[in-house]
Amino acid sequence: MGYSAKFKVWRGDDEGGALEDFDVDVNEGEVVLDIVHRLQATQAPDLAVRWNCKAGKCGSCSAEVNGKPRLMCMTRMSTFDPAETITITPMRTFPVIRDLVTDVSYNYTKARMVPAFAPPADLEPGDYRMAQVDVERSQEFRKCIECFLCNNTCHAVRDHEDNKDGFSGPRFLMRIAELDMHPLDTVDRRDVAVEDHGLGYCNITKCCTEVCPEHIHITDNALIPLKERVADKKYDPLFSVSSLFRKATGRDKAPETPKG
Amino acid sequence: MATTGVDAPGRAQIGASTLRTDRWWIQPAFTFGVLTAFVVYSAWRVFSGQYYYASPYVSVYFSPCLATDCAEGALPGGPISWWWLSPALLTAWIPLTFRFSCYYYRKAYYRSFWMSPPACAVSEPHGKYTGERRLPLIMNNLHRYTFYLALLLNIMLTIDAVLAFRTPNDYQWGYVGVGTLILTANAVCLWFYTLSCHSCRNAVGGRITHFSKHPVRYKMWTVVSKLNAHHMMWAWISLGTVVLADFYVYLLASGRITDFVFFTV
Amino acid sequence: MTELERHSYDVIVIGAGGAGLRAAIEARENGKRVAIICKSLFGKAHTVMAEGGIAAAMGNVNSNDNWQVHFRDTMRGGKFLNSWRMAELHAKEAPQRVWELETYGALFDRTKDGKISQRNFGGHEYPRLAHVGDRSGLELIRTLQQKIVSLQQEDFRASGDYESHIRVFSELTITRLLTNEGHMAGAFGYHRETGDLVLFQSPAVVLATGGIGKTFKVTSGSWEYTGDGHALAMRAGATTVNMEFIQFHPTGMVWPPSVKGILVTESVRGDGGILTNSEGKRFMFDYIPDVFKEKYATTPEEGDRWYTDPDNNRRPPELLPRDEVARAINSEVKAGRGTPHGGVFLDVSSRLPADVIRKKLPSMYHQFKELADVDITAEPMEVGPTCHYVMGGVEVEPDTEETRLPGLFAAGEVAGGLHGSNRLGGNSLSDLLVFGRRAGLGASEYVDRVGGAAPAVTDEMIAEAEAEALAPFGVEGGENPYTIHSELQETMNDLVGIIRTESEMQEALAKIEGYKERIRSVGVQGGRAFNPGWHLALDLKNMLLVAEAVAKAALERQESRGGHTRDDYPAMSPEWRQVNLICRSTGDAVELTRQPLSPMRGDLLDLFEVSELSKYLTESELPKGEH
Ligand SMILES: Cc1cc2nc3c(=O)[nH]c(=O)nc-3n(C[C@H](O)[C@H](O)[C@H](O)COP(=O)(O)OP(=O)(O)OC[C@H]3O[C@@H](n4cnc5c(N)ncnc54)[C@H](O)[C@@H]3O)c2cc1C
Ligand code: SF4
Ligand code: SF4
Ligand code: FES
Ligand code: FES
């Protein structure tokens, strides 16, 4: 049950470009990336596209299909009407390199700014003990395949190039939340989250969550809890007093529990 | 360099503010409509200062009623004698700030009122964006205080719902009218909304790193997390029940209808 | 012509999968300046796709486990063709390497007492695979990536430069290794983004380029799997060993066509999934080979009991080593008992409650839901064999991972030896860590030994490398590389696939000669910036060299063993077990030689019963006397 579909694919580079029209065959069970590959093999051998696994695992093939940020390898053609014209463009938040390929180095720069995991200095490899319930929250965030679709969609940088300096995007705020909830981490990253990574730019409008192909609850489980943890420290005198009190009375001091 | 939104220099020059082909504007438009209607209605009711007590029912907007000239029966009544405006204004700021700083409503109004962004991958019409880093929006970080106050308010509204099981005027226990059910439903929905709050989730257990050392709080966190997943739903439902509860009292108090009684002693 | 971009490092690591990253960490921790080079973005290497877990005898779930048991399982899995020294090092060091990951921040699933949880897998006697749901490879690569970032942060604090000791060059393809008088001198390549050419000078190179899957049509591998490392090594003068052994994973998706080959993790079976044919029969019970008779359940009832009581029951035959299961599926389909789309059924829906399936196998659930519209909690999957892993690879010294070419090291899937004729699931990720580290260490020690500076790279060498890389642009109206590639894939799949015969392999070799001819006239359109046609034209040369090595070795080995099954020589032969097949490149062809295996050390031999050894070894190799 193949048919011929109409495509518009953005082609160009940082000096300009345009949507180009293609008619291309579509077979049963195919995904958008298959169509792009067919274009390469038959009509446009130099059409640039980034991909690796074609199984939704590596997060390379991020692009925008009919204006929606998606993984091309996980977007089934059967979700479109055969009569529909399907538009594919590169991610619009990052500088374009060529055709569907963008320069995502922003993300790697931000990743390098997150203070690394810091276990207790005297804990030997093999002696790490963590309960499943204590690792589960961070494990959810570690499902991230770094497709950067969330950072691409977040309006704080998508619509405001000038915010890129101060804002690391949901992916790396989530990374901070992940480390903050890690049961054996010893560093408090709450100030860094606000000052270096711009937690306050996020207005919890949840677009990151909407586009995440791993279905991670970025906003509800990482960003809002991180905002709350920051509020514990920075905006909540009541809580600060009570935790000071608990520290003073030694109630909060299990030796192997660096945090909370 | 001046930025030009989603078509900033270096990016693919696509030109359209969005290429989405679905009807993405329906949701913000709907939210805009409903929230506006709610604000207009509430403002009217709160400023009007009348028709808020119809024995045994009190309107949610007017409880607790703190002015000396409160309608008889609206509790606790009394301490503030110098107040000359609508008594609702003494307390209505609590639910107002609670909802205004609620993480869900923030999303709703940032999207539908401020269009920041109107929908995902649809560009916003602002040249500059600073998020919640400055006054006044940085105040939204104080949401937890409004949550504490909202808890107190919920206790009051629960008392109101309980008191609605008394007969009109002579206040004998053993009465169920339509209003009783509405007030009870409203109180229940408000509890669901309030307890599913993100600040609540953090307070009961979210801020702990080692759940395994705090089994009771972990359990509480698990329960609140389950509720929290439906926080948006409770936000809307309770918004509806608030209006319903008030409007029913208004209809009774203004004499437009009389209560339908299921049971009375 | 712009100035050639030049870099110089103590060690360059080609490949940013598990092996490459672990090697880079080790070299940096030994004070070396390291370049990490990869074809895709940092953190996207093929290792992310691994699902099941990392095999390491930590004994967290069953305390009977130890390195000796792991060693035995690995040797049995590889049918004793393994480099026994590598298998020994691997079994001994894997636990330490896994624990190390926790110090880098990895979060494995936990046991009740807070240790790393371990799961069952085919061929492993005890639950042994450290895992995170079914995304263990992602955890491994992300952890190593984040460790590298943390080292860069340390370097930044010390020197003010994040890249003072480790620099990652992503989307850069190496096209040639440069040698000077038989010693490693550097590597040459191009930036995929711009097409600009780059020269790296370095006395030591670690190859960690992964596998060769893209030479086959149905494969679980990604586009990166073009056998670059194997080809680069052979062309530079190193050797490969036992390239005929290719693992066909028994369970790849078979439908829809565009996802054919994508892996269905073995954990589905480890967690209780069963294989049935179109008649509803659990057919694996008919396919237990003699060498494994005592170890596997003979009835479904016993097999089912094993999941809850492994000490008193034998495991179900669904968990036989992969080669056995793949052949069994192949036979069922050939006998007409396959599913509508030419596979067999793999069912967990009738075995586990839906929520448990979603919890234990989240990515499988997701993968089938999104790609095939199949709800695996409600219906069976259709699966069939897919080309998954190459056991053969660059020949290395077991302790240092140095190849036959001084200064060139290899680790991970690109290296050969550890897995013998068949790899056990989970043994690859541990391989990456154990031998990645050793390669990084070996390279560092080599640099110390030779005194740091790289041998000279002459202008002539550069000119030659440039000409080679740019050749496809000079061809007017040449042949489309995509066409040759798909023909090659078809040839390998059909003629050098799961079941092989002499005539078919000869036919394949003839066809490969034809492709070699045609590839000279491959042309590409467009410019050099991110031009996939050009990239493929260059990769294709590597695939052809590798395909030739595989086909020649497969033709030579006249027996069936592990990932090499000959229709015309169906038996396993103790004589052939003594033989390694070595390939080297003679410029335009592959030259094959036989090389004897070194005899296993006595104390290792003693870990086995003589009765078992006698199934694999010749009479004269068996230990005498005291048993
Ligand atoms: C779907 C799937 C599931 C698997 N599951 C498991 C499992 O559960 N357990 C297990 O143990 N094993 C598993 N494996 C096998 C295992 O994942 C791989 O064998 C292993 O990840 C290979 O790692 P590597 O470090 O050798 O190379 P890779 O991770 O493949 O990395 C190769 C690197 O080399 C780079 N490279 C290649 N050529 C060049 C070049 N010319 N120039 C520059 N860079 C180059 C690539 O860009 C890449 O960075 C699985 C494999 C697949 C396909
Ligand atoms: S929720 Fe916050 S981080 Fe996520 S897209 Fe919205 S503004 Fe960006
Ligand atoms: S959080 Fe989700 S959307 Fe963001 S990079 Fe990770 S996988 Fe992609
Ligand atoms: S290609 Fe890997 S996620 Fe699409
Ligand atoms: S009430 Fe909505 S988050 Fe607190």
Tab-separated table of N, CA and C in Angstrom, chain C residues 292-365:
chain	number	residue	atom	x	y	z
C	292	PHE	N	25.284	-28.840	25.446
C	292	PHE	CA	24.569	-28.113	26.501
C	292	PHE	C	23.476	-28.957	27.162
C	293	LYS	N	23.394	-30.230	26.800
C	293	LYS	CA	22.283	-31.062	27.263
C	293	LYS	C	22.052	-31.010	28.775
C	294	GLU	N	23.158	-31.073	29.543
C	294	GLU	CA	22.967	-31.156	31.002
C	294	GLU	C	22.538	-29.835	31.613
C	295	LYS	N	22.722	-28.748	30.888
C	295	LYS	CA	22.548	-27.440	31.518
C	295	LYS	C	21.158	-26.839	31.290
C	296	TYR	N	20.366	-27.432	30.413
C	296	TYR	CA	19.093	-26.794	30.068
C	296	TYR	C	17.901	-27.684	30.360
C	297	ALA	N	16.791	-27.048	30.712
C	297	ALA	CA	15.571	-27.770	31.043
C	297	ALA	C	15.073	-28.520	29.823
C	298	THR	N	14.434	-29.662	30.072
C	298	THR	CA	13.925	-30.430	28.955
C	298	THR	C	12.409	-30.305	28.838
C	299	THR	N	11.769	-29.757	29.857
C	299	THR	CA	10.323	-29.559	29.764
C	299	THR	C	9.997	-28.098	30.091
C	300	PRO	N	8.887	-27.607	29.529
C	300	PRO	CA	8.471	-26.236	29.835
C	300	PRO	C	8.260	-26.028	31.335
C	301	GLU	N	7.756	-27.051	32.009
C	301	GLU	CA	7.480	-26.905	33.439
C	301	GLU	C	8.779	-26.605	34.193
C	302	GLU	N	9.814	-27.421	33.888
C	302	GLU	CA	11.072	-27.198	34.583
C	302	GLU	C	11.635	-25.815	34.247
C	303	GLY	N	11.560	-25.463	32.967
C	303	GLY	CA	12.055	-24.162	32.540
C	303	GLY	C	11.360	-23.039	33.302
C	304	ASP	N	10.055	-23.163	33.470
C	304	ASP	CA	9.315	-22.114	34.164
C	304	ASP	C	9.685	-22.039	35.635
C	305	ARG	N	9.926	-23.201	36.223
C	305	ARG	CA	10.291	-23.191	37.650
C	305	ARG	C	11.623	-22.491	37.883
C	306	TRP	N	12.481	-22.532	36.864
C	306	TRP	CA	13.824	-21.978	37.013
C	306	TRP	C	13.795	-20.483	37.353
C	307	TYR	N	12.810	-19.779	36.827
C	307	TYR	CA	12.784	-18.335	37.066
C	307	TYR	C	12.676	-18.015	38.549
C	308	THR	N	11.971	-18.876	39.290
C	308	THR	CA	11.830	-18.602	40.722
C	308	THR	C	12.777	-19.445	41.559
C	309	ASP	N	13.198	-20.580	41.035
C	309	ASP	CA	14.067	-21.455	41.829
C	309	ASP	C	15.230	-21.957	40.981
C	310	PRO	N	16.179	-21.074	40.709
C	310	PRO	CA	17.245	-21.442	39.772
C	310	PRO	C	18.213	-22.476	40.339
C	311	ASP	N	18.235	-22.662	41.651
C	311	ASP	CA	19.208	-23.597	42.203
C	311	ASP	C	18.808	-25.043	41.968
C	312	ASN	N	17.502	-25.309	41.856
C	312	ASN	CA	17.049	-26.679	41.741
C	312	ASN	C	16.473	-27.036	40.378
C	313	ASN	N	16.534	-26.083	39.455
C	313	ASN	CA	16.009	-26.362	38.122
C	313	ASN	C	16.998	-25.881	37.083
C	314	ARG	N	16.852	-26.435	35.880
C	314	ARG	CA	17.720	-25.972	34.806
C	314	ARG	C	17.005	-24.887	34.003
C	315	ARG	N	17.803	-24.022	33.380
C	315	ARG	CA	17.223	-22.879	32.699
C	315	ARG	C	16.532	-23.283	31.405
C	316	PRO	N	15.546	-22.501	30.988
C	316	PRO	CA	14.833	-22.828	29.746
C	316	PRO	C	15.748	-22.603	28.528
C	317	PRO	N	15.527	-23.399	27.477
C	317	PRO	CA	16.420	-23.329	26.311
C	317	PRO	C	16.296	-22.021	25.520
C	318	GLU	N	15.304	-21.206	25.819
C	318	GLU	CA	15.257	-19.882	25.191
C	318	GLU	C	16.518	-19.093	25.534
C	319	LEU	N	17.173	-19.497	26.642
C	319	LEU	CA	18.355	-18.764	27.076
C	319	LEU	C	19.663	-19.442	26.656
C	320	LEU	N	19.604	-20.306	25.667
C	320	LEU	CA	20.831	-20.849	25.087
C	320	LEU	C	21.643	-19.710	24.470
C	321	PRO	N	22.953	-19.928	24.243
C	321	PRO	CA	23.713	-18.879	23.563
C	321	PRO	C	23.054	-18.466	22.243
C	322	ARG	N	23.360	-17.249	21.838
C	322	ARG	CA	22.628	-16.642	20.730
C	322	ARG	C	22.711	-17.408	19.425
C	323	ASP	N	23.901	-17.981	19.149
C	323	ASP	CA	24.035	-18.672	17.867
C	323	ASP	C	23.054	-19.827	17.772
C	324	GLU	N	22.864	-20.530	18.906
C	324	GLU	CA	21.948	-21.675	18.894
C	324	GLU	C	20.522	-21.207	18.635
C	325	VAL	N	20.125	-20.156	19.343
C	325	VAL	CA	18.745	-19.679	19.204
C	325	VAL	C	18.516	-19.142	17.792
C	326	ALA	N	19.500	-18.410	17.270
C	326	ALA	CA	19.341	-17.844	15.926
C	326	ALA	C	19.177	-18.955	14.893
C	327	ARG	N	19.979	-19.999	15.007
C	327	ARG	CA	19.867	-21.102	14.042
C	327	ARG	C	18.532	-21.814	14.166
C	328	ALA	N	18.077	-21.957	15.416
C	328	ALA	CA	16.798	-22.625	15.634
C	328	ALA	C	15.677	-21.841	14.952
C	329	ILE	N	15.689	-20.541	15.133
C	329	ILE	CA	14.641	-19.716	14.514
C	329	ILE	C	14.716	-19.833	13.000
C	330	ASN	N	15.933	-19.762	12.497
C	330	ASN	CA	16.153	-19.903	11.068
C	330	ASN	C	15.544	-21.206	10.543
C	331	SER	N	15.786	-22.302	11.272
C	331	SER	CA	15.260	-23.599	10.832
C	331	SER	C	13.739	-23.621	10.871
C	332	GLU	N	13.148	-23.062	11.933
C	332	GLU	CA	11.689	-23.071	12.037
C	332	GLU	C	11.065	-22.328	10.857
C	333	VAL	N	11.646	-21.180	10.548
C	333	VAL	CA	11.088	-20.388	9.448
C	333	VAL	C	11.257	-21.142	8.133
C	334	LYS	N	12.445	-21.746	7.943
C	334	LYS	CA	12.685	-22.502	6.700
C	334	LYS	C	11.725	-23.671	6.566
C	335	ALA	N	11.348	-24.256	7.731
C	335	ALA	CA	10.462	-25.417	7.697
C	335	ALA	C	9.008	-25.003	7.536
C	336	GLY	N	8.773	-23.726	7.320
C	336	GLY	CA	7.407	-23.278	7.051
C	336	GLY	C	6.581	-23.027	8.296
C	337	ARG	N	7.250	-22.977	9.452
C	337	ARG	CA	6.476	-22.731	10.671
C	337	ARG	C	6.691	-21.300	11.174
C	338	GLY	N	6.967	-20.399	10.272
C	338	GLY	CA	7.212	-19.002	10.652
C	338	GLY	C	5.935	-18.187	10.749
C	339	THR	N	6.085	-16.951	11.167
C	339	THR	CA	4.950	-16.038	11.291
C	339	THR	C	4.665	-15.403	9.931
C	340	PRO	N	3.567	-14.671	9.822
C	340	PRO	CA	3.240	-14.044	8.534
C	340	PRO	C	4.385	-13.214	7.941
C	341	HIS	N	5.173	-12.572	8.765
C	341	HIS	CA	6.238	-11.738	8.214
C	341	HIS	C	7.602	-12.424	8.261
C	342	GLY	N	7.606	-13.751	8.395
C	342	GLY	CA	8.856	-14.476	8.267
C	342	GLY	C	9.718	-14.481	9.511
C	343	GLY	N	9.097	-14.506	10.679
C	343	GLY	CA	9.864	-14.649	11.911
C	343	GLY	C	9.221	-15.715	12.768
C	344	VAL	N	9.473	-15.653	14.070
C	344	VAL	CA	8.736	-16.499	15.002
C	344	VAL	C	8.151	-15.570	16.055
C	345	PHE	N	7.315	-16.138	16.945
C	345	PHE	CA	6.711	-15.294	17.968
C	345	PHE	C	7.553	-15.275	19.233
C	346	LEU	N	7.662	-14.105	19.796
C	346	LEU	CA	8.310	-13.951	21.093
C	346	LEU	C	7.257	-13.322	21.980
C	347	ASP	N	6.912	-14.035	23.028
C	347	ASP	CA	5.764	-13.587	23.805
C	347	ASP	C	6.122	-13.355	25.266
C	348	VAL	N	5.855	-12.187	25.763
C	348	VAL	CA	5.883	-11.954	27.203
C	348	VAL	C	4.490	-11.662	27.718
C	349	SER	N	3.576	-11.326	26.811
C	349	SER	CA	2.256	-10.852	27.258
C	349	SER	C	1.541	-11.906	28.089
C	350	SER	N	1.769	-13.190	27.762
C	350	SER	CA	1.078	-14.230	28.514
C	350	SER	C	1.894	-14.659	29.734
C	351	ARG	N	3.052	-14.038	29.922
C	351	ARG	CA	3.960	-14.518	30.964
C	351	ARG	C	4.067	-13.556	32.139
C	352	LEU	N	3.904	-12.288	31.882
C	352	LEU	CA	4.069	-11.295	32.944
C	352	LEU	C	2.897	-10.322	32.886
C	353	PRO	N	2.523	-9.762	34.051
C	353	PRO	CA	1.470	-8.739	34.048
C	353	PRO	C	1.919	-7.492	33.280
C	354	ALA	N	0.951	-6.803	32.712
C	354	ALA	CA	1.268	-5.666	31.834
C	354	ALA	C	2.149	-4.622	32.522
C	355	ASP	N	1.841	-4.305	33.776
C	355	ASP	CA	2.619	-3.227	34.411
C	355	ASP	C	4.054	-3.664	34.685
C	356	VAL	N	4.256	-4.964	34.933
C	356	VAL	CA	5.626	-5.451	35.133
C	356	VAL	C	6.406	-5.351	33.821
C	357	ILE	N	5.751	-5.671	32.722
C	357	ILE	CA	6.411	-5.580	31.422
C	357	ILE	C	6.832	-4.140	31.166
C	358	ARG	N	5.920	-3.227	31.412
C	358	ARG	CA	6.244	-1.820	31.152
C	358	ARG	C	7.384	-1.335	32.041
C	359	LYS	N	7.460	-1.891	33.246
C	359	LYS	CA	8.498	-1.453	34.189
C	359	LYS	C	9.859	-2.063	33.814
C	360	LYS	N	9.815	-3.371	33.472
C	360	LYS	CA	11.079	-4.049	33.223
C	360	LYS	C	11.608	-3.828	31.819
C	361	LEU	N	10.718	-3.622	30.879
C	361	LEU	CA	11.149	-3.516	29.479
C	361	LEU	C	10.590	-2.251	28.841
C	362	PRO	N	10.836	-1.113	29.463
C	362	PRO	CA	10.182	0.101	28.967
C	362	PRO	C	10.534	0.438	27.518
C	363	SER	N	11.819	0.317	27.143
C	363	SER	CA	12.114	0.738	25.768
C	363	SER	C	11.575	-0.245	24.741
C	364	MET	N	11.483	-1.518	25.116
C	364	MET	CA	10.885	-2.479	24.182
C	364	MET	C	9.405	-2.180	23.979
C	365	TYR	N	8.755	-1.860	25.080
C	365	TYR	CA	7.341	-1.522	25.012
C	365	TYR	C	7.139	-0.341	24.066
